[in-house]
mmCIF file of C-alpha atoms in Angstrom:
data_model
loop_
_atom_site.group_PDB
_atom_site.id
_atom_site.type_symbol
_atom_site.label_atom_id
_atom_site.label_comp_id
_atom_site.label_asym_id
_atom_site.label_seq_id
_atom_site.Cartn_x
_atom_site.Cartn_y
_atom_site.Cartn_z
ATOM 1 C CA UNK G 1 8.642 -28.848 20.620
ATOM 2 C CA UNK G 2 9.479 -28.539 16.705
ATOM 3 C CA UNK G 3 11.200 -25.647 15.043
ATOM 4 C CA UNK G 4 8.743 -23.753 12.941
ATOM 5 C CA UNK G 5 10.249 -22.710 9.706
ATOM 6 C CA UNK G 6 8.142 -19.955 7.386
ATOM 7 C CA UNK G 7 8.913 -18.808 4.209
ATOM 8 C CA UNK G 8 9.932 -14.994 4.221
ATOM 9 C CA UNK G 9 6.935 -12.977 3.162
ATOM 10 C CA UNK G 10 6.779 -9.677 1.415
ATOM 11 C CA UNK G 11 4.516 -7.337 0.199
ATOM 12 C CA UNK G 12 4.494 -5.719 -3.315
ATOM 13 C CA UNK G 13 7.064 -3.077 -3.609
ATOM 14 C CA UNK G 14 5.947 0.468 -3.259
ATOM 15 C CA UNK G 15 6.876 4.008 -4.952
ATOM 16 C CA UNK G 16 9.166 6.139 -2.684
ATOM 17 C CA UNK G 17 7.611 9.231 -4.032
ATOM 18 C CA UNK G 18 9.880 11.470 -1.873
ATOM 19 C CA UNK G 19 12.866 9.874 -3.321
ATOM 20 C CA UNK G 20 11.890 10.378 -6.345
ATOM 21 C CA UNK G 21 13.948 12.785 -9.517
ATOM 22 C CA UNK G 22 10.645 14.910 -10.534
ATOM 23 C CA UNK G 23 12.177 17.104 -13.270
ATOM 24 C CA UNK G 24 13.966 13.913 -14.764
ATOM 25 C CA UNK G 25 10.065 11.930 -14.637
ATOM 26 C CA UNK G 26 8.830 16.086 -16.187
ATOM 27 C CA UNK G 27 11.582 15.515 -18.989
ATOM 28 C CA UNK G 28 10.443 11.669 -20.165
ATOM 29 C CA UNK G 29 6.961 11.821 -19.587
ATOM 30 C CA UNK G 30 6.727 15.273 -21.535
ATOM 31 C CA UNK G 31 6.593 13.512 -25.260
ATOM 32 C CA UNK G 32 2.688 11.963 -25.920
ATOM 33 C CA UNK G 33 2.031 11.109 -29.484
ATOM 34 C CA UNK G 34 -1.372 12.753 -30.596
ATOM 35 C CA UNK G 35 -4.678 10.535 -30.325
ATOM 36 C CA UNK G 36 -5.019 10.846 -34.266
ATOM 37 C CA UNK G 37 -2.172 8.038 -34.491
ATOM 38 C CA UNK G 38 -4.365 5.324 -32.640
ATOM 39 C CA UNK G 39 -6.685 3.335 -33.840
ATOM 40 C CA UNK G 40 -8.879 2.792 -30.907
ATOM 41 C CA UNK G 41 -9.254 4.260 -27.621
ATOM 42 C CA UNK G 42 -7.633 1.462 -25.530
ATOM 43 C CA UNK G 43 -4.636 1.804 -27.503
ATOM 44 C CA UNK G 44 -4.227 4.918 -26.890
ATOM 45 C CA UNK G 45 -4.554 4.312 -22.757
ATOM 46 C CA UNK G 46 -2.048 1.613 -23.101
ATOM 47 C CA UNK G 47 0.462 3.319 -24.455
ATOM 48 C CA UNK G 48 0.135 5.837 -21.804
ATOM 49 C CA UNK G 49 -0.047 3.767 -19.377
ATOM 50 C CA UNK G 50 3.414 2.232 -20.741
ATOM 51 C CA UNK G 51 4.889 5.322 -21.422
ATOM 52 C CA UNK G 52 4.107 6.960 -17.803
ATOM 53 C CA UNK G 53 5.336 3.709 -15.930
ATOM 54 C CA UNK G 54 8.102 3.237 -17.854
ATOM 55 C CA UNK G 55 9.343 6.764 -17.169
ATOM 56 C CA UNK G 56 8.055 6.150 -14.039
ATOM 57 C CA UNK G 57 10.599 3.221 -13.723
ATOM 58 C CA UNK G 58 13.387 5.105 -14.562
ATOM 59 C CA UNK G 59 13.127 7.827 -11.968
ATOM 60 C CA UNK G 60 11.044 6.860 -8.649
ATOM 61 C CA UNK G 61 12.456 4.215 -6.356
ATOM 62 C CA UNK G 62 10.651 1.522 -5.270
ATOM 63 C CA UNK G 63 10.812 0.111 -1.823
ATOM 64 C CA UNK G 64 12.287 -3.698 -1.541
ATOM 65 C CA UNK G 65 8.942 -5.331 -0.424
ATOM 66 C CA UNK G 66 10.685 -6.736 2.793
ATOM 67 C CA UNK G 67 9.007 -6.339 5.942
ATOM 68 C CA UNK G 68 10.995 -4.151 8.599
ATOM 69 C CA UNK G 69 10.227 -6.087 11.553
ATOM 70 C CA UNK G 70 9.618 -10.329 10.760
ATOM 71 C CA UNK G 71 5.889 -11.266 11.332
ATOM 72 C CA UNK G 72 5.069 -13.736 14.406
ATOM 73 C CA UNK G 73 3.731 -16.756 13.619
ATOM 74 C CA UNK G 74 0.861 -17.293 16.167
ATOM 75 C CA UNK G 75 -0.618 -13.956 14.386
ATOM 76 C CA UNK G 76 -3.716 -14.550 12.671
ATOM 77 C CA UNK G 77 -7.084 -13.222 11.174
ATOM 78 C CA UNK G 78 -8.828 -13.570 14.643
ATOM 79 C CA UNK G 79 -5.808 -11.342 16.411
ATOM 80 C CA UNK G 80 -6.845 -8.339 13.976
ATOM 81 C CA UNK G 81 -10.109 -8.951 14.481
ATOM 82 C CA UNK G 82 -9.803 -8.362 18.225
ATOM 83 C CA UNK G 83 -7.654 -5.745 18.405
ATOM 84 C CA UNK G 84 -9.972 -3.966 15.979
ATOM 85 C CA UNK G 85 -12.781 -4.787 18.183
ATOM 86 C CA UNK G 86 -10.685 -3.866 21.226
ATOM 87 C CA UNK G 87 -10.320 -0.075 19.556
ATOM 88 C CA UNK G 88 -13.936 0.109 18.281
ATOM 89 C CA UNK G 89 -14.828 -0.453 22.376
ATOM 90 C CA UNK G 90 -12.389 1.989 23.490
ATOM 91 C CA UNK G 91 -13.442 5.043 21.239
ATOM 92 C CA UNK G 92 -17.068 3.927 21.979
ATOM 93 C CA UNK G 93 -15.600 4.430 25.971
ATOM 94 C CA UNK G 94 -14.170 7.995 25.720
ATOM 95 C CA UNK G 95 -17.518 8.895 23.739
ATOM 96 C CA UNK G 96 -19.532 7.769 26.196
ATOM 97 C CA UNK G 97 -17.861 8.165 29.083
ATOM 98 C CA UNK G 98 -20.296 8.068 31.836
ATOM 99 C CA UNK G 99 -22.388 5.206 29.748
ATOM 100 C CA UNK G 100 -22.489 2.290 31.908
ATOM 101 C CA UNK G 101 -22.606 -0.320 29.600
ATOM 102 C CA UNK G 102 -19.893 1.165 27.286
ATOM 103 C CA UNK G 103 -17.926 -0.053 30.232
ATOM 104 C CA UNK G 104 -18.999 -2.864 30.754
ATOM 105 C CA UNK G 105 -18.442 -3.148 26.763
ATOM 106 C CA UNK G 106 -14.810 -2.352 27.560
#
């Protein structure tokens, strides 16, 4: 039997909003030029956009992107798709509880 090696796998990094220094974000985000100093409109979004992540950057932590607990290999798109079937049945079961063929379903 071979050795299967994967490639570590992460997940975008995430805000820790709890973490995070709110008066510090209050304080940088507070200065917005006026809308009379942009030409169009998607200027003006851009720059905000910019100028709230930026700040945004500076004072909420993001998370690393690595997964706490390493993924199995043999998982796949038909293992979610039965356990999500597996749950659909059993909440169709306590509805239904003296239904016959939600038990048979089960």
């Amino acid at each position: 039997m071979e050795s299967v090696e994967s490639e570590p796998q992460s997940r975008p990094p995430r805000w820790v909003l709890d973490k995070a220094d709110w008066p510090q974000f209050t304080e940088l985000s507070s200065f917005i030029l006026p809308l009379a100093d942009f030409d169009t409109c998607s200027e003006a979004v851009d720059y905000f956009t910019d100028f709230l992540r930026s700040a945004a950057l500076q004072t909420v932590p993001k998370t690393s992107g690595r997964f706490t607990k390493r993924p199995v290999l043999w998982w796949n798109a038909a293992c979610t798709n039965g356990v999500r079937e597996k749950r659909a049945a059993f909440s169709r079961l306590l509805r239904h509880r003296g239904d016959p063929q939600c038990l048979d379903a089960f």
